[in-house]
Coordinates of C-alpha atoms in Angstrom, one line a residue:
M1 CA 0.1 -0.4 -0.1
K2 CA 1.3 3.8 -0.4
Q3 CA 2.0 5.2 2.2
R4 CA 0.4 8.8 3.1
V5 CA 1.7 12.1 3.4
V6 CA -0.6 14.6 4.9
I7 CA 0.7 18.8 3.7
I8 CA -0.4 22.0 6.0
G9 CA -0.2 24.2 3.4
A10 CA 0.1 24.7 -0.5
G11 CA 2.4 26.9 -1.0
L12 CA 5.4 26.9 -2.9
G13 CA 6.7 24.6 -0.7
G14 CA 3.9 22.4 0.4
L15 CA 3.4 21.9 -3.1
F16 CA 7.3 21.3 -4.5
T17 CA 7.2 18.8 -1.3
G18 CA 4.2 17.4 -2.2
A19 CA 4.8 17.2 -6.2
I20 CA 8.1 15.2 -5.4
L21 CA 6.5 12.8 -3.1
S22 CA 3.1 12.2 -5.6
K23 CA 6.1 11.1 -7.8
E24 CA 7.9 9.4 -5.9
G25 CA 4.7 7.2 -5.5
F26 CA 3.1 8.5 -1.9
E27 CA -0.3 9.3 -1.8
V28 CA -0.3 13.2 -0.8
V29 CA -3.6 15.5 0.2
I30 CA -2.4 19.0 0.8
L31 CA -5.0 21.5 2.7
E32 CA -4.9 25.0 2.3
K33 CA -6.7 27.8 4.0
N34 CA -7.6 30.0 1.3
A35 CA -9.3 29.3 -1.7
T36 CA -6.7 29.2 -3.8
I37 CA -3.6 27.7 -3.4
G38 CA -0.2 29.1 -4.3
G39 CA 1.2 31.2 -0.8
G40 CA 3.2 33.5 -2.7
L41 CA 2.6 32.1 -6.2
Q42 CA -1.4 33.1 -5.6
T43 CA -2.7 36.1 -7.4
F44 CA -5.8 38.6 -7.5
Q45 CA -8.4 40.5 -9.5
R46 CA -9.0 44.0 -9.7
F47 CA -9.4 46.5 -12.1
G48 CA -10.0 43.7 -14.5
E49 CA -6.1 42.9 -13.9
H50 CA -4.5 39.7 -12.2
F51 CA -2.1 41.0 -10.0
D52 CA 1.1 38.5 -8.8
T53 CA 1.4 39.0 -5.0
G54 CA 5.1 37.5 -4.6
M55 CA 7.4 35.7 -7.1
H56 CA 8.0 38.6 -8.9
V57 CA 11.5 37.9 -10.1
I58 CA 12.6 34.2 -10.4
G59 CA 16.2 32.8 -10.7
G60 CA 17.5 29.2 -11.3
M61 CA 15.5 29.2 -14.8
H62 CA 18.9 29.3 -17.1
P63 CA 19.4 25.8 -19.2
N64 CA 20.9 23.3 -16.2
G65 CA 20.1 25.5 -13.5
N66 CA 18.7 24.2 -10.5
V67 CA 15.2 25.0 -10.7
W68 CA 15.3 24.2 -14.3
K69 CA 16.1 20.7 -13.4
I70 CA 14.0 20.2 -10.8
C71 CA 11.3 20.9 -13.0
R72 CA 11.8 18.6 -15.2
Y73 CA 12.3 16.1 -13.1
L74 CA 8.8 17.2 -12.4
G75 CA 7.6 16.9 -15.7
V76 CA 6.7 20.4 -15.6
L77 CA 9.5 22.4 -17.6
D78 CA 8.0 22.9 -21.1
K79 CA 4.4 23.4 -19.7
M80 CA 5.6 26.4 -17.9
K81 CA 5.2 30.2 -19.2
I82 CA 8.3 32.2 -17.9
R83 CA 9.9 35.2 -20.2
D84 CA 13.7 36.3 -19.5
V85 CA 14.5 40.0 -18.9
D86 CA 17.3 41.3 -21.2
D87 CA 20.6 40.2 -21.2
E88 CA 22.4 43.8 -21.5
C89 CA 19.9 45.2 -18.7
T90 CA 18.7 42.5 -15.8
D91 CA 18.6 45.2 -13.3
R92 CA 18.6 49.3 -12.9
L93 CA 19.1 50.6 -9.7
Y94 CA 18.6 53.7 -8.8
F95 CA 20.0 55.6 -5.9
S96 CA 18.2 59.4 -5.0
E97 CA 20.5 60.4 -3.1
D98 CA 22.7 61.5 -5.8
H99 CA 20.6 61.1 -8.8
T100 CA 22.5 57.9 -10.7
Y101 CA 21.2 54.8 -12.3
Y102 CA 23.2 51.6 -12.5
D103 CA 22.8 48.7 -15.2
I104 CA 23.6 45.5 -14.3
A105 CA 24.1 42.8 -17.3
K106 CA 23.9 39.5 -17.7
G107 CA 26.5 36.4 -16.8
Q108 CA 30.1 36.8 -14.9
E109 CA 31.9 38.9 -17.4
G110 CA 28.5 41.2 -18.2
F111 CA 28.1 41.8 -14.4
I112 CA 31.9 42.5 -14.3
S113 CA 32.0 44.9 -17.1
S114 CA 28.5 46.8 -16.8
L115 CA 29.8 47.6 -12.8
S116 CA 33.1 48.7 -13.7
K117 CA 31.7 50.8 -16.3
Y118 CA 31.0 53.4 -13.0
F119 CA 33.6 52.1 -11.4
P120 CA 36.6 51.6 -13.4
E121 CA 39.0 51.5 -10.6
E122 CA 38.0 49.0 -8.8
R123 CA 37.7 46.9 -11.9
G124 CA 40.4 44.1 -10.7
N125 CA 38.4 44.3 -7.2
L126 CA 34.8 43.0 -9.0
E127 CA 36.1 39.8 -10.4
L128 CA 37.9 38.9 -7.3
Y129 CA 34.8 40.0 -5.5
V130 CA 32.3 37.8 -8.2
D131 CA 34.9 34.9 -7.8
A132 CA 34.2 35.1 -4.1
V133 CA 30.6 34.7 -4.2
L134 CA 30.8 32.3 -6.9
A135 CA 33.5 30.3 -4.8
I136 CA 30.7 30.5 -2.4
A137 CA 27.8 29.3 -4.0
D138 CA 29.6 27.0 -5.4
K139 CA 30.5 25.2 -2.2
V140 CA 26.7 24.5 -1.4
D141 CA 26.1 20.5 -2.5
L142 CA 22.5 21.2 -1.6
F143 CA 22.2 24.6 -4.2
N144 CA 24.5 22.6 -7.0
L145 CA 22.4 19.9 -6.3
R146 CA 25.2 17.4 -6.0
P147 CA 25.0 14.4 -3.2
S148 CA 26.1 15.3 0.1
T149 CA 27.8 13.7 3.0
G150 CA 27.5 17.1 5.3
Q151 CA 24.4 18.4 6.9
M152 CA 21.9 18.2 4.2
G153 CA 24.3 20.1 2.2
L154 CA 23.9 23.3 3.6
F155 CA 27.1 24.2 5.5
A156 CA 30.6 24.3 4.2
E157 CA 33.8 25.3 5.0
S158 CA 35.4 28.6 3.9
N159 CA 36.5 31.8 5.6
D160 CA 33.8 34.2 3.8
F161 CA 30.8 31.8 4.3
L162 CA 29.7 32.5 7.8
M163 CA 31.1 36.3 7.3
A164 CA 28.6 39.3 7.3
A165 CA 27.3 39.5 3.9
D166 CA 28.2 43.7 4.2
A167 CA 31.9 42.6 5.6
F168 CA 32.5 40.5 2.7
I169 CA 31.6 43.1 0.1
A170 CA 33.9 45.4 2.1
K171 CA 36.7 42.6 2.1
Y172 CA 37.1 42.7 -1.8
I173 CA 35.6 46.5 -2.5
K174 CA 37.3 49.4 -1.4
D175 CA 34.6 52.0 -2.8
E176 CA 31.7 52.3 -0.2
R177 CA 29.2 53.4 -3.3
L178 CA 30.0 50.1 -5.0
Q179 CA 29.7 48.5 -1.7
S180 CA 25.8 49.6 -1.8
V181 CA 25.6 48.8 -5.8
L182 CA 26.6 45.2 -4.7
A183 CA 24.1 45.0 -1.7
Y184 CA 20.8 46.0 -4.0
M185 CA 19.9 42.1 -3.6
N186 CA 19.3 42.5 0.0
P187 CA 15.2 43.4 -0.5
L188 CA 15.3 39.5 -1.6
Y189 CA 17.0 38.2 1.1
G190 CA 16.1 40.4 4.1
G191 CA 19.7 41.7 4.8
R192 CA 20.8 43.1 7.9
A193 CA 24.1 45.0 8.5
H194 CA 26.9 43.2 10.3
E195 CA 24.2 39.6 10.7
T196 CA 23.1 38.5 7.4
P197 CA 25.8 35.7 6.5
A198 CA 27.6 35.8 3.2
Y199 CA 26.7 32.8 2.1
I200 CA 22.8 34.0 1.7
H201 CA 24.3 37.0 -0.3
A202 CA 26.3 34.7 -2.2
I203 CA 23.7 32.1 -3.1
I204 CA 21.2 35.1 -4.5
S205 CA 23.7 37.3 -6.5
T206 CA 24.8 33.6 -8.1
L207 CA 20.9 33.0 -8.8
Y208 CA 20.8 36.5 -10.6
I209 CA 24.2 37.0 -11.7
H210 CA 23.3 33.6 -14.0
G211 CA 20.3 35.6 -15.3
A212 CA 16.7 36.3 -13.8
S213 CA 13.0 35.1 -15.5
R214 CA 9.2 36.6 -15.0
F215 CA 6.0 34.4 -15.1
V216 CA 4.0 35.1 -17.7
D217 CA 0.7 36.0 -17.5
G218 CA 0.4 35.7 -13.4
S219 CA 2.6 33.2 -11.0
C220 CA -0.5 31.5 -10.7
H221 CA 0.0 29.0 -13.7
F222 CA 2.3 27.6 -12.0
A223 CA 1.5 26.5 -8.6
Q224 CA -1.8 25.1 -10.8
L225 CA 1.1 22.9 -12.5
L226 CA 2.7 21.4 -9.5
S227 CA -1.1 21.0 -8.0
D228 CA -1.7 19.2 -11.3
V229 CA 1.5 16.4 -10.5
I230 CA -0.1 15.4 -7.3
T231 CA -3.4 15.0 -8.8
T232 CA -2.4 13.0 -11.9
N233 CA -0.7 11.1 -9.5
G234 CA -3.8 10.0 -7.8
G235 CA -3.0 12.9 -4.9
Q236 CA -5.6 15.9 -3.7
V237 CA -4.8 19.6 -3.4
I238 CA -8.1 21.1 -1.6
A239 CA -8.4 24.5 -0.8
G240 CA -10.0 26.7 1.8
D241 CA -10.4 23.8 4.2
A242 CA -7.9 25.6 7.2
V243 CA -6.4 23.4 9.5
E244 CA -7.3 23.7 13.0
W245 CA -5.9 21.3 15.3
I246 CA -3.0 18.8 14.6
N247 CA -3.6 15.9 17.4
V248 CA -0.1 14.4 19.0
I249 CA 0.0 11.8 21.4
D250 CA 3.3 10.2 22.5
R251 CA 5.4 12.4 19.8
K252 CA 3.4 11.6 17.0
V253 CA 0.8 12.7 14.8
E254 CA -2.4 10.4 15.6
Y255 CA -4.5 12.6 13.1
V256 CA -5.3 16.3 11.1
R257 CA -8.8 17.7 11.5
T258 CA -9.4 20.9 8.9
K259 CA -12.2 23.7 10.2
S260 CA -15.0 21.7 7.6
N261 CA -14.9 19.0 10.7
K262 CA -12.8 16.3 8.7
Q263 CA -10.1 14.5 10.0
Y264 CA -6.9 13.2 8.3
T265 CA -4.6 10.3 8.9
A266 CA -1.4 9.7 7.6
D267 CA 2.2 8.0 7.8
Y268 CA 3.7 11.5 7.8
C269 CA 2.5 15.0 8.2
I270 CA 4.4 17.8 6.8
S271 CA 4.2 21.7 7.7
D272 CA 4.6 24.2 5.2
V273 CA 3.1 27.0 7.6
H274 CA 5.8 29.2 9.6
P275 CA 6.7 27.1 12.5
C276 CA 5.3 29.5 15.4
T277 CA 1.8 29.7 13.6
L278 CA 2.8 25.6 13.5
M279 CA 2.9 25.5 17.3
K280 CA -0.7 26.8 18.1
L281 CA -2.4 24.1 15.8
M282 CA -1.3 21.7 18.7
D283 CA -1.7 20.7 21.9
E284 CA 1.5 23.3 24.4
K285 CA 2.9 19.2 25.3
A286 CA 3.8 18.3 21.6
F287 CA 6.8 19.9 21.8
P288 CA 9.1 21.1 24.2
K289 CA 9.0 24.3 25.9
S290 CA 12.1 25.0 24.9
Y291 CA 12.1 24.3 21.2
R292 CA 8.5 26.4 21.4
E293 CA 10.6 29.7 23.1
R294 CA 13.5 29.2 20.5
L295 CA 10.8 29.3 17.9
D296 CA 9.9 32.6 18.8
T297 CA 13.2 33.9 20.1
I298 CA 14.4 34.1 16.3
P299 CA 13.9 37.5 14.5
N300 CA 11.8 37.3 11.5
T301 CA 12.9 39.0 8.4
H302 CA 11.2 42.4 7.4
S303 CA 7.8 42.6 5.8
A304 CA 6.6 45.0 2.7
F305 CA 4.3 47.3 1.7
A306 CA 2.6 46.8 -1.8
L307 CA 1.5 49.0 -4.4
Y308 CA -0.7 47.5 -7.5
V309 CA -0.9 49.9 -10.3
K310 CA -3.6 49.6 -13.6
L311 CA -2.2 51.8 -16.0
K312 CA -4.5 53.4 -18.5
Q313 CA -3.5 51.9 -22.4
E314 CA -0.9 52.7 -23.9
T315 CA 0.6 55.4 -21.5
F316 CA 3.7 53.7 -20.0
P317 CA 6.1 51.6 -21.5
Y318 CA 7.0 47.4 -20.6
I319 CA 10.5 47.1 -19.3
N320 CA 11.9 44.0 -19.9
H321 CA 13.9 44.2 -16.4
S322 CA 13.4 44.9 -13.0
E323 CA 14.1 48.4 -10.8
Y324 CA 15.2 48.9 -7.7
C325 CA 14.9 52.5 -6.4
M326 CA 16.9 53.0 -2.9
T327 CA 17.2 56.1 -1.0
R328 CA 21.0 56.5 0.3
Y329 CA 23.4 54.8 -0.3
A330 CA 24.7 54.4 3.8
D331 CA 21.3 52.2 4.3
V332 CA 21.0 49.8 1.6
W333 CA 21.2 47.1 4.9
N334 CA 18.8 48.7 6.8
F335 CA 15.3 48.0 5.6
S336 CA 14.6 46.4 8.7
R337 CA 14.7 49.6 10.9
T338 CA 12.4 51.6 12.3
D339 CA 14.5 54.6 12.8
R340 CA 15.1 55.6 9.3
P341 CA 12.4 57.0 7.2
W342 CA 10.5 55.3 4.9
P343 CA 10.6 53.8 2.4
L344 CA 14.0 53.2 1.7
G345 CA 13.9 51.8 -1.5
F346 CA 11.7 49.3 -3.6
L347 CA 11.6 46.9 -6.3
M348 CA 9.5 47.6 -9.2
M349 CA 8.6 45.7 -12.6
T350 CA 6.1 46.0 -15.4
P351 CA 4.9 41.9 -15.5
P352 CA 4.6 40.5 -18.8
N353 CA 1.6 39.2 -20.4
S354 CA 1.2 36.8 -23.2
H355 CA 2.1 38.8 -26.3
Q356 CA 3.9 41.5 -25.0
G357 CA 3.8 44.1 -26.9
Q358 CA 5.4 47.9 -26.4
Y359 CA 3.0 49.1 -23.5
A360 CA 2.5 48.0 -20.1
T361 CA -0.5 47.5 -18.7
K362 CA 0.2 47.0 -15.0
V363 CA 3.2 47.4 -12.3
L364 CA 4.3 45.9 -9.7
I365 CA 6.1 47.7 -6.6
T366 CA 7.0 46.5 -3.4
A367 CA 9.0 48.0 -0.7
P368 CA 10.5 46.7 2.8
M369 CA 8.5 47.5 5.5
P370 CA 9.0 46.8 9.2
F371 CA 5.8 45.0 10.7
D372 CA 6.6 47.4 13.6
M373 CA 4.7 50.6 11.1
V374 CA 1.4 48.3 11.8
R375 CA 2.1 47.5 15.1
Q376 CA -1.0 49.5 16.3
W377 CA -3.3 47.6 14.2
E378 CA -2.4 44.2 14.9
N379 CA -5.3 42.4 16.3
T380 CA -7.6 44.1 13.5
T381 CA -8.7 41.8 10.7
V382 CA -9.1 42.0 6.7
G383 CA -11.8 44.9 6.3
H384 CA -11.9 45.9 9.6
R385 CA -8.6 48.0 10.9
G386 CA -10.0 51.4 10.2
A387 CA -10.3 54.6 9.0
E388 CA -6.8 55.3 10.2
Y389 CA -5.4 52.8 8.8
E390 CA -7.3 53.2 5.4
A391 CA -5.8 57.1 5.7
W392 CA -2.2 55.2 6.9
K393 CA -1.9 53.0 3.3
A394 CA -3.0 56.2 1.5
K395 CA -0.1 58.2 2.8
C396 CA 2.3 55.1 2.1
A397 CA 1.1 54.9 -1.4
E398 CA 1.7 58.7 -2.0
L399 CA 5.3 58.0 -0.5
L400 CA 6.5 55.8 -2.7
L401 CA 4.0 57.2 -6.0
A402 CA 6.6 60.2 -5.4
Q403 CA 9.9 58.4 -5.5
I404 CA 8.8 56.2 -9.0
E405 CA 7.9 60.0 -10.9
E406 CA 11.3 60.7 -9.4
M407 CA 12.3 57.8 -11.7
H408 CA 10.0 58.2 -14.2
P409 CA 8.7 62.0 -14.7
G410 CA 5.1 61.7 -15.5
F411 CA 4.2 58.3 -14.1
Q412 CA 1.5 59.3 -11.8
A413 CA -0.2 60.6 -15.4
C414 CA -0.1 56.8 -16.4
I415 CA -2.2 55.8 -13.1
E416 CA -6.1 54.4 -13.8
A417 CA -6.4 52.8 -10.5
I418 CA -4.2 51.7 -7.2
N419 CA -4.4 49.1 -4.6
T420 CA -2.3 48.5 -1.8
S421 CA -1.1 46.2 0.8
S422 CA 0.5 46.3 3.9
P423 CA 2.5 43.4 6.2
L424 CA -0.9 42.7 8.3
T425 CA -2.3 41.0 4.6
I426 CA 0.7 39.2 4.4
R427 CA 0.8 38.4 7.8
D428 CA -3.5 37.1 7.5
F429 CA -3.0 35.6 4.2
Y430 CA 0.4 33.7 4.4
G431 CA -0.4 32.8 8.0
V432 CA 3.6 34.1 8.9
K433 CA 4.7 35.4 12.2
D434 CA 5.1 40.0 11.7
G435 CA 4.1 39.4 7.8
S436 CA 7.4 38.2 6.9
I437 CA 8.8 38.2 3.7
C438 CA 12.0 36.1 4.1
G439 CA 11.7 34.1 6.6
F440 CA 13.5 33.2 9.4
A441 CA 16.6 35.9 9.6
K442 CA 19.8 34.0 9.5
N443 CA 22.5 35.8 12.0
C444 CA 25.9 34.9 11.6
Q445 CA 26.9 35.9 15.0
N446 CA 24.4 32.6 15.8
I447 CA 24.2 31.0 12.9
V448 CA 22.7 27.8 15.3
L449 CA 19.9 29.7 16.6
S450 CA 17.9 30.2 13.1
Q451 CA 18.8 27.2 11.9
V452 CA 15.1 25.2 11.7
P453 CA 15.9 21.5 11.4
V454 CA 12.9 19.9 8.4
V455 CA 13.0 16.9 11.0
T456 CA 11.3 17.5 14.4
K457 CA 10.8 15.9 17.6
V458 CA 7.4 14.6 16.7
R459 CA 8.7 11.6 15.1
N460 CA 6.1 11.7 11.8
L461 CA 5.6 15.5 11.5
L462 CA 8.2 17.5 8.7
L463 CA 8.8 20.7 8.3
T464 CA 9.0 22.8 4.6
G465 CA 8.8 26.1 3.4
Q466 CA 10.9 28.9 3.5
N467 CA 12.1 29.1 6.8
V468 CA 13.5 25.8 6.8
N469 CA 17.2 26.2 5.4
L470 CA 16.9 28.6 2.1
H471 CA 14.4 30.8 1.3
G472 CA 12.7 32.1 -2.2
F473 CA 11.5 30.6 -5.5
C474 CA 15.6 28.4 -5.4
G475 CA 15.4 28.0 -1.9
V476 CA 12.7 26.6 -1.1
P477 CA 11.7 24.0 -3.8
L478 CA 15.4 22.9 -2.8
T479 CA 14.2 22.5 0.6
A480 CA 11.4 20.6 -0.7
I481 CA 14.3 18.3 -1.6
T482 CA 15.6 18.4 1.8
T483 CA 12.4 17.0 3.7
C484 CA 11.5 14.5 0.9
E485 CA 15.0 13.2 1.3
A486 CA 14.2 12.9 5.5
I487 CA 11.8 10.4 4.2
L488 CA 13.6 8.9 1.3
G489 CA 16.9 8.9 2.6
R490 CA 19.9 11.3 2.0
N491 CA 20.6 12.0 -1.9
Y492 CA 17.5 9.6 -3.3
I493 CA 15.5 12.7 -5.1
V494 CA 18.9 14.9 -6.0
N495 CA 20.9 11.7 -7.9
K496 CA 16.7 11.0 -9.2
I497 CA 17.1 14.1 -10.8
N498 CA 21.1 13.8 -11.9
E499 CA 20.2 10.7 -13.6
L500 CA 18.3 12.7 -15.8
L501 CA 20.0 12.7 -19.5
E502 CA 21.2 16.4 -20.3
P503 CA 19.0 17.5 -22.7
E504 CA 21.0 18.1 -26.3
T505 CA 22.3 21.5 -27.5

C-alpha cells in the first residue's frame, strides 16, 4: 500500500514537496486554508487585471539551473510560461541620493563589465569579488544539486562563508558606493548589516548573475502545474479548508482536523506554515517548552508594503528588467530598521502578458517595511482595520508614487487605479509571523539559532518552506528536496534529478 502524506499549506514549499513525493509513489493530500492555492504564487483580480502577490523575479531557471532541473524532473518544465529579462540589463538601480542609475548585465563578465563602467578603478576588485561569490555558492552541495555527505548540503567550510555579508563585500571592494550597489538585492533576502551571512548574499547574487526570469500571465499557473502533478498521481489539493488542530500523542501525529471537521490520518505530516503558526495548532505538550521558546526568539525578516497599479492604455512602456530604487547608499542594509524614514527603497516591475507589446498594462511595486509600522493594528482583521489604517495606507502609496515619479517623470499621469497591501495583509493571507517575506532572519553571529531542521521531535512531523534552510523561488524547492529526503533517504531525490539525461544542444 502507498504511504500517505498530509501536507499543511499549499504554498510553494507544500506544492513542491507534495509534487516530489507524489511522483515517488506517495499518496499526498494538501490542505490549504485560503480559497486559492500557491502562497506567494497567488494572484488576485482588481480593475480587470490579475496581479501577482509575490514571486515577481525568479532565478535558477536558466538551462541546467537548479530549479530548471527540478522542474524537468517533475515534468512541468515545458509547460511553464516564463520570460527571461534582457541580457544587457537584467536589473536597473537608482539611488535618489545622487540621482544615479546603474544598469547591470547578465553573466559573470557582463556583471563585472557593466559595473566597471561606473567604477573603472574597481575592475580588478570586482573580478575578485565575483570569483568569491561564485566560490561560496559552489560550496553548497544542495544549491548545486550535488550528492552530499554533510548537513544536508547546506554548510561548507570557508573563511568567507559565515562572514557578515556587508563585511564580505567590503573585504573585496574599496569604494563605499560600490559596496552599497553590490548589496542591491538585499530586499530579496532581508539582509541586515553585521548579521546576514555571506552565503545568503552569495547564493542570491549567483542566481541573478546567471540571469532572471518572470512568469508570463501571472504566477498562479505555476502553482496549478505543481498541483496537477499531485492530482495526476492520485493525490488531492484541497483549498478553503484550514487545519485547525493537529492531534499529537506520544510524540506522533495521530490525525489532523480541518475547519470543516474532517480528520486526516497519514504516515507523515508535513507543515508548510510558519513554525510559530504551526505550534498554535497543537497542544503545548507536543513540543518541549524550550523548542517553542527558541522559535519565538528567532527574529523574522522584514515584511513589505505593496502597490498594485493598473495603467491607462498605451501610456507607460513595458520594461523587461526589474528596477530597484534606493534612497541613500548608507541605508542599503537598513530596511528592517524603524529609525529610518520610510520608504528606504523598493522593487518595481512591469509583469509580462502573452504577446507582450510595447506598453505595460500594470506595475507592481514592493517596498520592504518593518512589521512595527503596523503594530498598532495587529489585532484587527481584514476589512475591519478602520479609517486611520486606510489613511495610513494612502499616505504610504503617496510616498512611493513620489519616488517613482522621480525615476519616471510623468508616471502618475499614467495611472488608472491603484490597490495596496501591507504587512498585515501578508501576515493574514500567508499565515506568517510578523508578515515576514523571507522567513527567519539568519545571523552569522549566532547561525545555530536560525537553523530549523526539517525533522522535528514529533517523529512523523516534518517541516518544509522558506523558514527551513533556504528561502525564495530557488531556496524553497531545494528545501522541499531536503524534506523529502528525510523520508526517502539522503541524496535520493538529488540522484534522481541527476540521472536524467542532459538535453541535446
